[in-house]
Coordinates of C-alpha atoms in Angstrom, one line a residue:
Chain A
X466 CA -61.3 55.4 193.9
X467 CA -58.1 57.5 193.9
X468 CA -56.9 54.9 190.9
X469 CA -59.5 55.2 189.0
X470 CA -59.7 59.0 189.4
X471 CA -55.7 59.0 188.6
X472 CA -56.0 56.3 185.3
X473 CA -59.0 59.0 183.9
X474 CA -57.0 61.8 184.6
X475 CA -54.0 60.5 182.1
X476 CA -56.7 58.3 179.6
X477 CA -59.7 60.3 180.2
X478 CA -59.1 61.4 176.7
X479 CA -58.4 58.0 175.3
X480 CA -61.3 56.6 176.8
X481 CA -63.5 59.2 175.6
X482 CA -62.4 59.0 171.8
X483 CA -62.4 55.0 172.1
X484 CA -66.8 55.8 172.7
X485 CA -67.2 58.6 170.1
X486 CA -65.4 56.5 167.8
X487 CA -67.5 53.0 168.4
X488 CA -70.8 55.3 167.9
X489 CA -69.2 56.4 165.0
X490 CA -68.1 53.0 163.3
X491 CA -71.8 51.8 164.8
X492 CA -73.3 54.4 162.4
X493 CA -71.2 53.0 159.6
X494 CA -72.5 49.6 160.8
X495 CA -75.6 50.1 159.9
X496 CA -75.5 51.0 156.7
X497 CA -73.3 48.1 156.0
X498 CA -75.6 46.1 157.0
X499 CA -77.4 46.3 154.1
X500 CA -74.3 45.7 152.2
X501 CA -73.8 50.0 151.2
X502 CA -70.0 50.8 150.9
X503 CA -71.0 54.4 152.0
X504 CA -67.8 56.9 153.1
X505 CA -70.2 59.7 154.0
X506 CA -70.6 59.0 157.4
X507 CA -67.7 61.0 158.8
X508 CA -69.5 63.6 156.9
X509 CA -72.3 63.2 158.4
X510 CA -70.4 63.3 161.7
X511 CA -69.0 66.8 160.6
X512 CA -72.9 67.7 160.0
X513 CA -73.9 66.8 162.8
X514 CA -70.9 68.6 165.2
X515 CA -70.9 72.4 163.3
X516 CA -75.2 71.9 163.5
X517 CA -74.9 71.1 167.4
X518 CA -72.3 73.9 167.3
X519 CA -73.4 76.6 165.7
X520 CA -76.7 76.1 167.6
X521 CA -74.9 76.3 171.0
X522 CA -72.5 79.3 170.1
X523 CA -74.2 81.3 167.8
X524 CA -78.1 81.1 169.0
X525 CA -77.1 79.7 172.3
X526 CA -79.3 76.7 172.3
X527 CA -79.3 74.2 175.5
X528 CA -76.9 71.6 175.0
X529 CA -80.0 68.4 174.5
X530 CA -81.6 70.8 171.8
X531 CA -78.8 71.5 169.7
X532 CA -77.5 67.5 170.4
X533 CA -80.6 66.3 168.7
X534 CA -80.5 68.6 165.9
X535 CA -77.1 67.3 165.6
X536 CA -78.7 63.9 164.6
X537 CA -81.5 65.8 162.9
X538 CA -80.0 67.5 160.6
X539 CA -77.5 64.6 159.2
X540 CA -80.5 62.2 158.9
X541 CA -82.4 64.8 156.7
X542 CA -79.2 65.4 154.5
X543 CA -79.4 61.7 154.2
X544 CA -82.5 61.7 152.8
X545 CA -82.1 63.8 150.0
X546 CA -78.3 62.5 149.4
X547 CA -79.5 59.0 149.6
X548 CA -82.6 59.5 147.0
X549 CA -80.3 59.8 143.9
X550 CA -77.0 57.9 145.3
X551 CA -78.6 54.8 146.9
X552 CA -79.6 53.3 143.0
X553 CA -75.5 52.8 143.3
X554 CA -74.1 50.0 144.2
X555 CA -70.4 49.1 145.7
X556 CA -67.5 51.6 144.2
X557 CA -69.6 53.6 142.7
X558 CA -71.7 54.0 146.0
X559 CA -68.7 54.8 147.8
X560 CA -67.4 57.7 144.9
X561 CA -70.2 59.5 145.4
X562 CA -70.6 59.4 149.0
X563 CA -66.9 60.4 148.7
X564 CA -68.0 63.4 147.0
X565 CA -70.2 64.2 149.6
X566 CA -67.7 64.4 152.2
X567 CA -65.4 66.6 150.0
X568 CA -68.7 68.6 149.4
X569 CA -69.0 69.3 153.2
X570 CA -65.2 70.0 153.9
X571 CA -65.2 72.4 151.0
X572 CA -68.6 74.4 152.3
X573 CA -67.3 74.3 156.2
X574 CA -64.2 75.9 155.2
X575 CA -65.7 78.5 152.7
X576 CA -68.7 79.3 155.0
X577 CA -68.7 82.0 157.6
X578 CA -71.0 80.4 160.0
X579 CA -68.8 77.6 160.5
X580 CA -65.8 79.6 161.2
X581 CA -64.1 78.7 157.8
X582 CA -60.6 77.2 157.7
X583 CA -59.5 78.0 161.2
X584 CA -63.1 75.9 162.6
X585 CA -65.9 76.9 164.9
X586 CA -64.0 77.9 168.3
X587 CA -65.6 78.4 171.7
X588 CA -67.8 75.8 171.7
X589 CA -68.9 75.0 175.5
X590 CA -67.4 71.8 176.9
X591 CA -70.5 69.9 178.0
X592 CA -70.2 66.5 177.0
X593 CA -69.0 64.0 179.5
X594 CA -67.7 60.6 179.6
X595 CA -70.7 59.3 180.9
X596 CA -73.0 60.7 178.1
X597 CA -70.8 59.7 176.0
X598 CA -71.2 55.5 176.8
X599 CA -74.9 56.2 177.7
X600 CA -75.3 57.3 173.4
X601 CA -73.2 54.4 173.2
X602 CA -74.5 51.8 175.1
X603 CA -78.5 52.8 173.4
X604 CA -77.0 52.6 169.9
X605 CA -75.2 49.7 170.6
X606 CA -79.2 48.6 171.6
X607 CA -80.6 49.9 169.3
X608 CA -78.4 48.6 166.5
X609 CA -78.6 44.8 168.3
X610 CA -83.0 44.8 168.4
X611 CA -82.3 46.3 164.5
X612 CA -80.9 43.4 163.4
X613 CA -83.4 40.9 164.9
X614 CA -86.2 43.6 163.1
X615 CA -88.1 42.8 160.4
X616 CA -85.9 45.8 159.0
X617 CA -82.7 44.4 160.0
X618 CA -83.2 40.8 158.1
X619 CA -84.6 42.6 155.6
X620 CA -81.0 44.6 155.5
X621 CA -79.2 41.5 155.6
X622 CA -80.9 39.4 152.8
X623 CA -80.2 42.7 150.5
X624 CA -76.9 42.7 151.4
X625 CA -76.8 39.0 150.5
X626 CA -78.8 39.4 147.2
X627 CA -80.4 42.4 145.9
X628 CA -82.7 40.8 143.3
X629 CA -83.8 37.8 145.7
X630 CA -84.7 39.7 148.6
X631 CA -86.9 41.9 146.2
X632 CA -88.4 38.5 145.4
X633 CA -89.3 38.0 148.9
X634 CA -90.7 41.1 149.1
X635 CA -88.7 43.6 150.8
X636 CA -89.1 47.3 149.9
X637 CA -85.2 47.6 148.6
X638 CA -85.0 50.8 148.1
X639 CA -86.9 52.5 150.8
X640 CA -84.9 49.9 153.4
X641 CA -81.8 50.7 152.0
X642 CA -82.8 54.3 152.5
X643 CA -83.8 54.1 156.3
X644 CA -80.6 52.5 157.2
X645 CA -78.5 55.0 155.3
X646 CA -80.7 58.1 157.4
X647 CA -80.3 56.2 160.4
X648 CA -76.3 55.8 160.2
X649 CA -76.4 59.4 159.3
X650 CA -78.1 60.3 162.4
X651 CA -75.7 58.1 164.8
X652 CA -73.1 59.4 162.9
X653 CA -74.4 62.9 163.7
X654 CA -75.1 62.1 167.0
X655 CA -71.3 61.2 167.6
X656 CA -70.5 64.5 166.0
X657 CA -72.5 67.0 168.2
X658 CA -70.6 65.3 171.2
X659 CA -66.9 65.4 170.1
X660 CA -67.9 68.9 169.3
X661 CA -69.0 69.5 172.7
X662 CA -66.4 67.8 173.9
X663 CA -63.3 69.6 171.8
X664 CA -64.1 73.0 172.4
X665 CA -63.5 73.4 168.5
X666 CA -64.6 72.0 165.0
X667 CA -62.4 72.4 162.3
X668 CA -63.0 70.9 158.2
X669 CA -60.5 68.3 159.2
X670 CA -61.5 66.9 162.2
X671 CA -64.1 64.2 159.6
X672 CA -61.8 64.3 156.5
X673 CA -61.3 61.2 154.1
X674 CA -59.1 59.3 156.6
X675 CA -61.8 59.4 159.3
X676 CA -64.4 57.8 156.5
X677 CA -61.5 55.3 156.0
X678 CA -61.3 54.8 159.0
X679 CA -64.6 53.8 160.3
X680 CA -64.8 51.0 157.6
X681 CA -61.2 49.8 158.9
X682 CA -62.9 49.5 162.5
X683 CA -65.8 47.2 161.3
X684 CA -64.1 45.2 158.9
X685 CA -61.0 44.5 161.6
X686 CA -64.2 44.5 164.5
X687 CA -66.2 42.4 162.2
X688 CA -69.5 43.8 160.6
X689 CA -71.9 41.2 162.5
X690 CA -73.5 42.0 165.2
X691 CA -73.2 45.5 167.2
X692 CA -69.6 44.6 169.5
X693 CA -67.9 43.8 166.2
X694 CA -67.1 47.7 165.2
X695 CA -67.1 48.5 168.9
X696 CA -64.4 46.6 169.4
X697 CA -62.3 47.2 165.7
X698 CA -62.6 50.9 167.4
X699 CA -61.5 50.5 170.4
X700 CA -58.8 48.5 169.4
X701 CA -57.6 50.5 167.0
X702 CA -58.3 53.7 168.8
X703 CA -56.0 52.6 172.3
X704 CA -53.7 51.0 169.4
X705 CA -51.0 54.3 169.6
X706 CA -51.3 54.0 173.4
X707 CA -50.3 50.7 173.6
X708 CA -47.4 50.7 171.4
X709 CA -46.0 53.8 173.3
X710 CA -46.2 52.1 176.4
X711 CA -43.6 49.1 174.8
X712 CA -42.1 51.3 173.6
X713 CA -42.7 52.3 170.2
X714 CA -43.6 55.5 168.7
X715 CA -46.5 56.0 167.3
X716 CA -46.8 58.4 164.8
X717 CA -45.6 57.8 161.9
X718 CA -45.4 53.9 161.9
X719 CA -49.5 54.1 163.1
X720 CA -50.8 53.8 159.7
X721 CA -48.7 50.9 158.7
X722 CA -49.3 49.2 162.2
X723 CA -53.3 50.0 161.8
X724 CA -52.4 48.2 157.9
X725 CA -51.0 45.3 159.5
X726 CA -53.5 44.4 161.7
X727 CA -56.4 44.8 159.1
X728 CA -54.1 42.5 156.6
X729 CA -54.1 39.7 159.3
X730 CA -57.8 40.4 160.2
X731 CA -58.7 39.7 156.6
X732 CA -56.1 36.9 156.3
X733 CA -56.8 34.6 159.7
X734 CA -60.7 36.0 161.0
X735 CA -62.6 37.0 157.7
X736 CA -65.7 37.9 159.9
X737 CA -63.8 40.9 162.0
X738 CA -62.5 40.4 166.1
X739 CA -66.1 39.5 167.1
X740 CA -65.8 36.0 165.7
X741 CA -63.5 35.0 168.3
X742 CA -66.6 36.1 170.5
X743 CA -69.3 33.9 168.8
X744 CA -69.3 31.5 166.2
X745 CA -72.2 30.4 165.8
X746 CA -72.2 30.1 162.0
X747 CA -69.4 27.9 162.2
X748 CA -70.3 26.0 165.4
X749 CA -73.3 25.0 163.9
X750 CA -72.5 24.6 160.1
X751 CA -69.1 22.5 160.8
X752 CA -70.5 19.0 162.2
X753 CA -72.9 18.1 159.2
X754 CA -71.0 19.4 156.8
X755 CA -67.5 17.5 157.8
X756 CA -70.0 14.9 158.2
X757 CA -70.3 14.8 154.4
X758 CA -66.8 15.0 153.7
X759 CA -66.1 12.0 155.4
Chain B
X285 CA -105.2 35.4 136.6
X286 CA -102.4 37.0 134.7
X287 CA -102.8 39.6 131.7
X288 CA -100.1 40.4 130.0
X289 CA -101.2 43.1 127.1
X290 CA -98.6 44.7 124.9
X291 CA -96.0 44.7 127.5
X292 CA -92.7 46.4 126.1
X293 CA -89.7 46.4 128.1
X294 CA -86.2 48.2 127.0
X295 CA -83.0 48.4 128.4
X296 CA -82.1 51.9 127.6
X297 CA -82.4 52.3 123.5
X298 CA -82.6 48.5 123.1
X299 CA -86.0 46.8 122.6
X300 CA -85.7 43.1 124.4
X301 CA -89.4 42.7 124.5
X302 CA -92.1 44.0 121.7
X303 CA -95.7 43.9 122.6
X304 CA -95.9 40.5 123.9
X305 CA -99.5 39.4 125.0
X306 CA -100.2 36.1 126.9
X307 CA -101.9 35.0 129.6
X308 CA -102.4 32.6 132.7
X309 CA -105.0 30.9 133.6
X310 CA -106.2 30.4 137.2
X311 CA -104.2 26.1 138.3
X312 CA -102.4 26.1 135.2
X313 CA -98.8 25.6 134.4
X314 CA -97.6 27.9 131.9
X315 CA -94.3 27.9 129.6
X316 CA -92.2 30.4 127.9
X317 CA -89.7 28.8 126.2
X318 CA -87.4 29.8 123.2
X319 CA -83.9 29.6 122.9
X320 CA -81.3 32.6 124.6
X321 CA -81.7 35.9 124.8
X322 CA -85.5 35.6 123.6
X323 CA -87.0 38.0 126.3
X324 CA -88.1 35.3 128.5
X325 CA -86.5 36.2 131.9
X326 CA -87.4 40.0 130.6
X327 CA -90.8 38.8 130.6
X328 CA -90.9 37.9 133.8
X329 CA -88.9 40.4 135.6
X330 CA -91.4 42.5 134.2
X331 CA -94.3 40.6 135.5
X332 CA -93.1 40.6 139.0
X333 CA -91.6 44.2 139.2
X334 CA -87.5 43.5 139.1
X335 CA -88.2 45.5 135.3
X336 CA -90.4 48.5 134.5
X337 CA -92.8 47.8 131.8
X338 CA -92.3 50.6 129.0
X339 CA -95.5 50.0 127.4
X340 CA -98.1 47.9 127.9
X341 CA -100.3 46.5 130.6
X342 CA -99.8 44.0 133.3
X343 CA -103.3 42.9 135.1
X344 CA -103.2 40.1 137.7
X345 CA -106.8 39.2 139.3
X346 CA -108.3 41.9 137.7
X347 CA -105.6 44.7 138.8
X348 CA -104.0 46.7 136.9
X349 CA -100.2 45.8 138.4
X350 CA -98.1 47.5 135.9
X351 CA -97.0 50.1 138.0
X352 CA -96.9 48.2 141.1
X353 CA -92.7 47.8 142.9
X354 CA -91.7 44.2 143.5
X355 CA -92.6 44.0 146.9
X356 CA -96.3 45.0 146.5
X357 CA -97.0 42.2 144.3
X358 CA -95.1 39.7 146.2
X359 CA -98.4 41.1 148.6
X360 CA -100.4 40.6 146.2
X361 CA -99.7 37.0 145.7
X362 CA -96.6 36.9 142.9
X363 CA -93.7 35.7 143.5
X364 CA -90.7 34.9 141.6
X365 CA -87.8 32.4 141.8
X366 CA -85.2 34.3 140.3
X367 CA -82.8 32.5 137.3
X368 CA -79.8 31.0 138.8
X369 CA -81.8 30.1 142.2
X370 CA -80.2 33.5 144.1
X371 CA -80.4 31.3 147.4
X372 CA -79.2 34.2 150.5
X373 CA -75.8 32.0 150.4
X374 CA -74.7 33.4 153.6
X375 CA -77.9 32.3 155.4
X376 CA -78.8 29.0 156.8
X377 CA -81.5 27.0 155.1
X378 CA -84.4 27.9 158.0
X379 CA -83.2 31.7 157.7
X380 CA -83.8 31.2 154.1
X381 CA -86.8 29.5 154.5
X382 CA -88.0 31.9 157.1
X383 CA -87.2 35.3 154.5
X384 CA -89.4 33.5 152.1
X385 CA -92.1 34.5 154.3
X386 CA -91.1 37.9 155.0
X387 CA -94.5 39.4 154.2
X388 CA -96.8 36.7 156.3
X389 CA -97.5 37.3 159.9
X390 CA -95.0 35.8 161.9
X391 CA -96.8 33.1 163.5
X392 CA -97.7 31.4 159.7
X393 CA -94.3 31.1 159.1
X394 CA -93.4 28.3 161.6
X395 CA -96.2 26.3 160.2
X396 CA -95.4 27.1 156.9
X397 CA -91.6 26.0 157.2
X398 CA -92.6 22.8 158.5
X399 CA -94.9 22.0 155.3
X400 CA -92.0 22.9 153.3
X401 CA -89.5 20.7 155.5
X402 CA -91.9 17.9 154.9
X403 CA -92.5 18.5 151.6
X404 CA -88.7 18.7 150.6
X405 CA -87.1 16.4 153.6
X406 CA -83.8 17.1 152.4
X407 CA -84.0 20.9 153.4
X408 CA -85.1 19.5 156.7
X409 CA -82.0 17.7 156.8
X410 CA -79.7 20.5 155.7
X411 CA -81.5 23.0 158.1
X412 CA -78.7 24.3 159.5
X413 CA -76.0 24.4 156.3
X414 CA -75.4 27.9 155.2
X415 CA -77.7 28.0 151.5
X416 CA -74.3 28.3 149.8
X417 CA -72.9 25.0 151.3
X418 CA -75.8 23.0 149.3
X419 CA -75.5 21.3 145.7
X420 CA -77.2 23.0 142.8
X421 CA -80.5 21.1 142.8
X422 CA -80.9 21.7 146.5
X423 CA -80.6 25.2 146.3
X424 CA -83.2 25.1 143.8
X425 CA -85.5 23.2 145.6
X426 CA -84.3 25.4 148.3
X427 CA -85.2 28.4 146.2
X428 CA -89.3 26.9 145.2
X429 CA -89.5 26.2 149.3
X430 CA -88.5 29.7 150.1
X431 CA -90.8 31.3 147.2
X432 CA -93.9 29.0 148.8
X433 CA -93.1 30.2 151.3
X434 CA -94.6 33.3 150.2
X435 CA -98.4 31.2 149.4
X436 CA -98.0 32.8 146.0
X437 CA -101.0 33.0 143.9
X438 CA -99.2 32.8 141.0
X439 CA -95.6 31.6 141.0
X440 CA -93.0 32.4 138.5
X441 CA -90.0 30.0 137.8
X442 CA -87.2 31.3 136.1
X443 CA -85.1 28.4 134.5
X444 CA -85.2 25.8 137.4
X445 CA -83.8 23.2 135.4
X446 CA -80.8 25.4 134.6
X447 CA -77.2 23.7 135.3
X448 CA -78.7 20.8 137.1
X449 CA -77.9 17.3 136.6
X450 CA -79.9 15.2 134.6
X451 CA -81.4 13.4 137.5
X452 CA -82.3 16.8 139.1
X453 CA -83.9 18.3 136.5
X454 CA -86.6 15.0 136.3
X455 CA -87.3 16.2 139.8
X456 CA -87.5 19.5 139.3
X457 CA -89.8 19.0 136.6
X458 CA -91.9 16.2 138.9
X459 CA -91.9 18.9 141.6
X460 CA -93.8 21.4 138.6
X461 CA -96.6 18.6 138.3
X462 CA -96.9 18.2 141.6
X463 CA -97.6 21.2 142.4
X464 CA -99.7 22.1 139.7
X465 CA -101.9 18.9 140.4
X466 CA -101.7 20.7 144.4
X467 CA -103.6 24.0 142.1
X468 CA -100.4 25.9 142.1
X469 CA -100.6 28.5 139.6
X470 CA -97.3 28.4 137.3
X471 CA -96.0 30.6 134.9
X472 CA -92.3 28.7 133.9
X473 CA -89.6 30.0 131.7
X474 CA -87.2 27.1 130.1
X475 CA -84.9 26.6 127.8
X476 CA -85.9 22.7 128.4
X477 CA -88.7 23.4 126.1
X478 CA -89.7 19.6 125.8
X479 CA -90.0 19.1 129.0
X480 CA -91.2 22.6 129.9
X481 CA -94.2 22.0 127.5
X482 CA -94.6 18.3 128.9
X483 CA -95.4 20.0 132.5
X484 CA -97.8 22.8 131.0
X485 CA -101.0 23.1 129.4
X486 CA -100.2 25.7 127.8
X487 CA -97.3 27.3 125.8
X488 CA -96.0 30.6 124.7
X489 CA -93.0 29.8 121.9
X490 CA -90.7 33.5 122.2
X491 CA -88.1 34.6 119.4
X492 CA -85.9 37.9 119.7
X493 CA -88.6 39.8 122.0
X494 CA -91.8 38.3 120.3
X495 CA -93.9 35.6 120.6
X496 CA -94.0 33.4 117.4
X497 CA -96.5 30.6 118.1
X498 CA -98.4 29.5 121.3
X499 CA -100.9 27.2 121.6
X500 CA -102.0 24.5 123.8
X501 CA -98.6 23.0 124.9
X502 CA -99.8 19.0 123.9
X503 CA -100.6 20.2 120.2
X504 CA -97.1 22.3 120.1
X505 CA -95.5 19.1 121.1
X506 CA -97.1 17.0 118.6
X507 CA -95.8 19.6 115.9
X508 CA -91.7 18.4 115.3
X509 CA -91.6 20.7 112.5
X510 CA -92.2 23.7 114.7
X511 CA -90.3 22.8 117.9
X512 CA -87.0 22.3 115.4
X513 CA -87.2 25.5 113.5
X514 CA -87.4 27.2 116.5
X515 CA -86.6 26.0 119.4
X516 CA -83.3 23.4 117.4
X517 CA -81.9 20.3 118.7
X518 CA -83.8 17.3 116.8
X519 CA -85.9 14.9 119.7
X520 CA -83.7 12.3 119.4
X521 CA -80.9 14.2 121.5
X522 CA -82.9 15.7 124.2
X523 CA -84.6 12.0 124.7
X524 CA -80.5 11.1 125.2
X525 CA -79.8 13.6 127.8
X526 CA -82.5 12.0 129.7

């Protein structure tokens, strides 16, 4: 017990950032899953921490209250973002949720209700570790009884092929629509509780790198099934950690280190770190089909 | 079954289809042909709901369906197999199978995948194999499975004899029959217009968004002069390719 009370006391932080950041590259998961290159989510995650914010500090909301407007709120901006931008596709997709993001930064440091430049300060410290891996461990859940959905192959046969899976029948647009509200509101969710866990919210805390960021977890995690970005995040997340403790420096080298791993990611496990989980694609596809070659 | 009535279809300022009228009739096979770039595939996008109709009316079993999305006629009973077979390459043939009867109750699907399996053996064979792993005429007969799938009332084929080998497309084309001698209701677009037309009872002959002749497919075929102005290539070299 003392150990474990000692190791959370020097990585309580660590371990804390490694779960906001899985709910956070979850979110992004699911939008992925139907194949939408979307860089809005850490947006959305900004959303979502000056709404639970604000609620707590300036109208002095309970902490649950302002937590799910935290996911409310994002989800509704997702609904009227995602009208006109979800008839992109790919790049184009990605400018504009770009723009979003920029959008956000610009109004949280030009408003006066989210403290401007210098961020919303004195926010009560409420969330804990444990609430923290309890949002977590439901999206994590939620995101695994998704994908056996109806919704969740309907997600994955657009992702495969727009025009067939309208042939089979799937509402595209309003599917592609649900998926992108519901990453919003996980991404929100993770928001209100790194703002209730930081005290503060400033513009920068879900600028451009962050949105980068959360694609790099789930394309090094694999994009899958619901461990794959929990694990690119945690990996990358304890990655400064561990190369302090042989003895590197982290800072500046972090970005090239983080570059190196997603280059042999992509290079030797195309489907992310969960594939050295499960296999079953290969497992099951490899014994016929070298059959045939022989 | 199927009304089409002065159905215009643009692609911004361009016209690719100018009030076209035809119609299906209820167990019938029947062709669009004409060479490229004729409007066919418009045609049919249009019919099942990948297009918007500009002008012009679309009624299937008496409804109006024109402004219908895709995936309330696939309910309704149309379903397309899209040009270039668009099999979910990343899926496994049953997965593809089983999205091909994404708007069926659940329990009809197992039933309805084992029909298929026995009706094309070889997909029971490659059950497993990701769709992209299979060869081209596979993945189209891959691609008709998965669109039965659906119990379409009418089923729209989108060049299924398109980059197969020779051998493949006789299939394919003995797969059409069967199916219409099964009451399968067909509307088929090919550029194989011979043996498009030998499949159908009727045909619709398309040029540069319109349609230029139709008639009963039998008397179209028995007209040389007409199938060479329009449709090129004298008899003599499609009979080689067989």
């Amino acid at each position: 017990m003392e150990h474990l009370v000692q190791f959370y006391a020097i990585y309580g932080s660590l371990i804390n950032f490694i779960g906001l950041n899985a709910l956070l590259a979850l979110s992004l998961n699911v939008t992925l899953a139907a194949g939408m290159l979307s860089l809005g989510n850490a947006a959305f995650a900004a959303l979502g921490a000056y709404t639970a914010g604000i609620l707590t500090v300036h109208y002095h909301l309970p902490f649950i209250p302002a937590i799910a407007a935290g996911a409310i709120l994002p989800g509704l901006a997702a609904v009227v973002l995602g009208l006109p931008v979800l008839r992109l596709k790919g790049v184009f997709l990605a400018m504009a949720t770009l723009a979003f993001g920029e959008v956000v930064r610009i109004a949280a440091v030009n408003l006066e209700i989210t403290g401007g430049a210098e961020g919303l300060t004195g926010i009560p410290n409420v969330t804990n570790v444990w609430m923290i891996y309890l949002a977590l461990a439901l999206a994590a859940y939620f995101v695994a009884v998704l994908r056996r959905s109806q919704l969740g192959w309907g997600l994955l046969s657009i992702r495969e092929d727009e025009t067939a899976a309208a042939c089979l029948g799937i509402p595209i647009f309003r599917y592609k629509l649900l998926a992108f509200v519901i990453g919003a509101m996980l991404a929100g969710l993770a928001g209100a509780l790194y703002a209730h866990l930081n005290y503060l919210i400033t513009p920068r805390d879900y600028g451009f790198f962050i949105a980068v960021d959360l694609l790099i977890y789930n394309i090094v995690g694999g994009t899958r099934a619901w461990y794959g970005p929990v694990m690119g995040a945690a990996l990358l997340t304890a990655l400064p950690e561990i190369l302090r403790g042989i003895g590197v420096a982290a800072g500046p080298i972090r970005m090239g280190v983080n570059g190196l791993i997603l280059l042999l990611v992509i290079l030797f496990l195309p489907n992310g770190l969960a594939s050295l989980i499960n296999r079953p694609r290969a497992v099951t596809a490899t014994p016929e089909a070298s059959g045939q070659r022989a | 079954m199927l009304e089409v009535d002065g159905l215009t279809v643009c692609y911004g300022p361009i016209e690719a289809l100018r009030e076209i009228s035809f119609g299906v009739t209820q167990g019938t096979v029947v062709s669009l042909v004409g060479p490229n770039g004729a409007g066919k595939t418009t045609a049919l996008n249009a019919i099942s709901g990948l297009l918007p109709a500009t002008q012009g009316r679309i009624i299937f079993q008496g409804r109006d369906i024109t402004r219908m999305s895709s995936h309330q006629r696939v309910a309704a009973g149309i379903v397309q197999v899209p040009e270039g077979r668009l099999v979910l390459a990343g899926m496994s043939v049953h997965e593809n199978l089983e999205l091909g009867g994404y708007c069926r109750p659940r329990k009809e699907i197992a039933t309805g995948i084992a029909q298929m399996e026995s009706r094309f053996p070889i997909l029971a064979e490659r059950r497993h194999m990701l769709a992209g792993t299979l060869s081209g005429g596979e993945q189209q007969m891959l691609a008709i499975a998965r669109g039965l799938m659906a119990r379409p009332k009418l089923l729209l084929l989108d060049e299924p004899s398109l980059g197969l080998a020779p051998l493949m497309v006789q299939l394919i084309f003995e797969i059409i029959s069967e199916l219409q001698s099964g009451g399968q209701t067909i509307l088929l677009v090919e550029q194989n217009a011979r043996q498009a037309m030998a499949v159908s009872s009727h045909a619709y002959v398309m040029e540069s968004g319109r349609i230029v002749l139709h008639g009963e497919a039998r008397q179209l075929m028995a007209d040389p002069v007409l199938i060479d102005s329009y449709l090129g290539g004298p008899s003599e070299r499609s009979k080689d390719k067989q």
